Coordinates of C-alpha atoms in Angstrom, one line a residue:
M1 CA 64.6 -56.3 -113.7
K2 CA 61.1 -56.6 -111.7
I3 CA 60.7 -59.5 -108.9
Y4 CA 57.6 -59.9 -107.7
A5 CA 55.5 -63.2 -105.8
D6 CA 53.4 -64.5 -108.3
R7 CA 51.3 -67.9 -108.5
F8 CA 53.6 -70.5 -108.8
P9 CA 53.6 -73.9 -106.6
A10 CA 56.4 -72.4 -103.8
A11 CA 54.5 -69.3 -103.5
V12 CA 50.9 -70.9 -103.1
R13 CA 52.7 -73.6 -100.5
Q14 CA 53.9 -70.7 -98.7
L15 CA 50.4 -68.9 -98.5
L16 CA 48.2 -72.1 -97.8
T17 CA 51.5 -72.8 -95.4
D18 CA 50.7 -69.1 -93.1
L19 CA 46.7 -69.4 -93.7
L20 CA 46.7 -73.2 -92.4
V21 CA 48.9 -71.6 -89.3
A22 CA 46.9 -68.2 -88.6
V23 CA 44.1 -70.7 -88.7
W24 CA 45.8 -73.1 -86.3
V25 CA 46.5 -70.2 -83.9
Y26 CA 43.2 -68.4 -84.1
A27 CA 41.4 -72.1 -83.6
A28 CA 43.9 -72.4 -80.3
V29 CA 43.0 -69.2 -79.2
R30 CA 39.4 -70.2 -79.1
F31 CA 39.4 -73.1 -77.4
A32 CA 41.7 -71.7 -74.9
L33 CA 39.0 -69.2 -74.0
W34 CA 36.3 -71.7 -73.8
V35 CA 38.0 -73.4 -72.0
H36 CA 38.7 -71.0 -69.6
D37 CA 35.0 -70.1 -69.9
L38 CA 33.9 -73.3 -69.1
V39 CA 36.1 -73.9 -65.8
Q40 CA 34.8 -69.8 -65.3
K41 CA 31.7 -71.9 -64.3
L42 CA 33.1 -73.4 -61.6
A43 CA 32.9 -70.2 -60.1
V44 CA 28.9 -70.3 -59.8
P45 CA 28.7 -72.3 -56.2
G46 CA 31.5 -69.7 -55.4
Q47 CA 29.3 -66.3 -56.0
K48 CA 26.5 -68.2 -54.8
L49 CA 27.5 -68.8 -51.3
E50 CA 29.2 -65.4 -50.9
G51 CA 26.2 -63.7 -51.7
A52 CA 24.1 -66.1 -49.5
G53 CA 26.5 -65.3 -46.6
G54 CA 26.8 -62.2 -46.9
G55 CA 23.2 -61.3 -47.1
L56 CA 23.0 -63.4 -44.0
A57 CA 25.7 -62.0 -41.9
D58 CA 23.9 -58.5 -43.0
N59 CA 20.4 -60.3 -41.9
L60 CA 21.8 -61.5 -38.2
A61 CA 23.7 -58.6 -37.5
E62 CA 20.7 -56.7 -38.4
A63 CA 18.4 -58.8 -36.0
G64 CA 21.3 -58.6 -33.0
S65 CA 21.2 -55.1 -33.3
K66 CA 17.8 -54.7 -32.7
V67 CA 17.8 -57.4 -30.0
G68 CA 20.5 -55.6 -28.4
R69 CA 18.0 -52.4 -27.6
V70 CA 16.2 -54.7 -25.5
P71 CA 17.0 -53.5 -22.0
L72 CA 19.4 -55.9 -19.4
V73 CA 19.3 -58.6 -21.7
G74 CA 20.1 -57.4 -24.8
D75 CA 24.0 -57.9 -24.6
E76 CA 22.8 -61.3 -23.5
L77 CA 21.0 -61.7 -26.4
T78 CA 22.9 -60.8 -28.8
A79 CA 25.8 -62.6 -28.8
P80 CA 23.7 -65.6 -30.5
F81 CA 23.6 -63.3 -33.3
R82 CA 26.8 -61.9 -33.7
R83 CA 28.4 -65.6 -33.6
A84 CA 26.3 -66.4 -36.6
S85 CA 27.1 -63.5 -38.5
D86 CA 30.7 -63.9 -38.2
A87 CA 29.6 -67.7 -39.6
A88 CA 27.7 -66.2 -42.3
R89 CA 30.3 -63.5 -43.2
A90 CA 33.1 -66.9 -42.6
L91 CA 31.1 -68.6 -45.4
A92 CA 30.5 -65.8 -48.0
D93 CA 33.9 -65.6 -47.3
A94 CA 34.8 -69.3 -48.1
G95 CA 32.6 -68.6 -51.4
R96 CA 35.1 -65.7 -52.6
D97 CA 38.4 -67.4 -52.3
Q98 CA 36.4 -70.3 -54.3
Q99 CA 35.8 -67.6 -56.5
E100 CA 39.4 -66.8 -57.0
L101 CA 41.0 -69.7 -57.0
V102 CA 39.0 -70.6 -59.9
D103 CA 40.1 -67.7 -61.9
Q104 CA 43.5 -68.6 -61.2
L105 CA 42.7 -72.4 -62.0
A106 CA 40.6 -70.9 -65.1
L107 CA 43.4 -68.9 -66.1
A108 CA 46.1 -71.5 -65.5
L109 CA 44.6 -74.1 -67.9
G110 CA 43.7 -71.5 -70.9
V111 CA 47.6 -70.8 -71.3
A112 CA 48.2 -74.5 -70.6
V113 CA 46.5 -75.3 -73.9
L114 CA 48.3 -72.6 -76.0
I115 CA 51.3 -73.5 -74.3
F116 CA 51.8 -76.8 -77.1
P117 CA 50.6 -74.8 -80.5
L118 CA 51.8 -71.6 -79.9
G119 CA 55.1 -73.3 -78.8
L120 CA 54.7 -75.1 -82.6
V121 CA 54.4 -72.7 -84.3
L122 CA 57.1 -70.1 -82.7
F123 CA 59.9 -73.1 -82.6
G124 CA 58.5 -74.8 -86.0
W125 CA 57.2 -72.7 -88.3
L126 CA 58.2 -69.6 -87.2
P127 CA 62.2 -69.8 -88.4
L128 CA 61.1 -71.9 -91.2
R129 CA 59.4 -69.1 -92.4
L130 CA 62.1 -66.6 -91.4
R131 CA 64.8 -68.8 -93.3
W132 CA 62.6 -68.4 -96.8
M133 CA 62.1 -64.7 -96.1
R134 CA 66.2 -64.6 -96.2
R135 CA 67.0 -66.9 -98.7
A136 CA 63.7 -65.1 -100.7
A137 CA 65.6 -61.1 -100.1
S138 CA 69.0 -62.6 -100.7
A139 CA 68.0 -64.6 -104.1
K140 CA 65.5 -61.4 -105.1
A141 CA 69.2 -59.1 -104.7
L142 CA 71.1 -61.3 -106.7
A143 CA 68.6 -61.6 -109.8
A144 CA 69.2 -57.5 -109.9
V145 CA 73.1 -57.9 -111.4
P146 CA 74.2 -60.0 -113.9
A147 CA 77.0 -61.9 -111.5
G148 CA 73.8 -62.9 -109.4
R149 CA 71.8 -64.1 -111.9
D150 CA 74.3 -66.5 -113.3
L151 CA 74.5 -67.6 -109.8
L152 CA 71.6 -68.1 -109.5
A153 CA 71.1 -70.4 -112.5
L154 CA 74.2 -72.5 -111.2
R155 CA 72.7 -73.2 -107.9
A156 CA 69.5 -74.0 -110.2
L157 CA 71.9 -76.4 -112.2
A158 CA 72.9 -77.9 -108.4
G159 CA 69.9 -78.0 -107.2
Q160 CA 67.1 -78.4 -109.3
P161 CA 65.3 -81.7 -110.6
L162 CA 67.1 -83.4 -114.1
G163 CA 63.8 -83.0 -115.8
K164 CA 63.2 -79.0 -115.4
L165 CA 66.6 -78.4 -116.5
T166 CA 66.2 -80.6 -119.7
R167 CA 63.5 -78.7 -120.4
I168 CA 65.3 -75.7 -120.7
A169 CA 68.0 -76.9 -123.5
P170 CA 69.4 -80.6 -123.9
D171 CA 72.6 -79.6 -122.7
V172 CA 72.1 -77.8 -120.4
A173 CA 75.4 -77.5 -118.0
E174 CA 76.8 -76.5 -121.5
A175 CA 75.1 -74.1 -122.5
W176 CA 75.4 -72.4 -118.8
R177 CA 80.0 -72.7 -119.2
R178 CA 79.4 -71.4 -123.1
G179 CA 77.5 -68.1 -121.1
D180 CA 74.4 -68.2 -123.0
D181 CA 72.2 -65.7 -122.3
A182 CA 68.9 -66.9 -122.7
T183 CA 70.2 -70.3 -121.1
V184 CA 71.6 -68.3 -117.6
D185 CA 68.2 -66.5 -117.7
A186 CA 66.0 -69.9 -118.0
L187 CA 68.3 -71.1 -115.2
A188 CA 68.0 -68.3 -112.8
A189 CA 64.2 -68.4 -113.3
L190 CA 63.4 -71.8 -112.3
E191 CA 65.6 -70.9 -109.0
L192 CA 63.9 -68.5 -108.5
R193 CA 60.3 -70.0 -109.0
G194 CA 61.5 -72.5 -106.9
L195 CA 61.2 -69.6 -104.3
G196 CA 58.1 -68.8 -104.9
L197 CA 59.4 -65.3 -107.1
R198 CA 59.4 -64.8 -111.0
G199 CA 61.6 -63.0 -112.8
G200 CA 61.7 -61.2 -115.7
R201 CA 63.8 -58.6 -117.7

């Protein structure tokens, strides 16, 4: 007997759910990246501050070096340039620190906005999906043997809607007790369809 996934309602619902989960994860990742990039823009002032402070410090250091060559008073004239250069380098360091802080904040917020949507997938959808896979695998193994088909038929009698059962036979339970092959096959197929599988001899 061959069993394969087919376009039955349960299989379609499973496929649509998987697609929705994939879209959900993709959208969550895109949103997290957007938040990360948005926060990263806060680092622009720090980049400008680092560049301006570093450039000013280099210019002041170069000017102080030239002034230091003046005979007799060169050392005294160099001191203000050195202090100003140190202050400019402190500004550059502050800009660099601000960029590092923004990087950490962007990463933290990006991860934070992913926690909830990915948590729903990992702790909500994934366990249900794995349980369905185990049930489908068990049903496939059962359907491969005659006794297993009988068990699937019994599960169908116990769990399938009455309307579907009466469409198989007016007294489907009695037919199952007699071991009617057509009824057993129909009940087993009904149970398989409930899992999105199709069975046929």
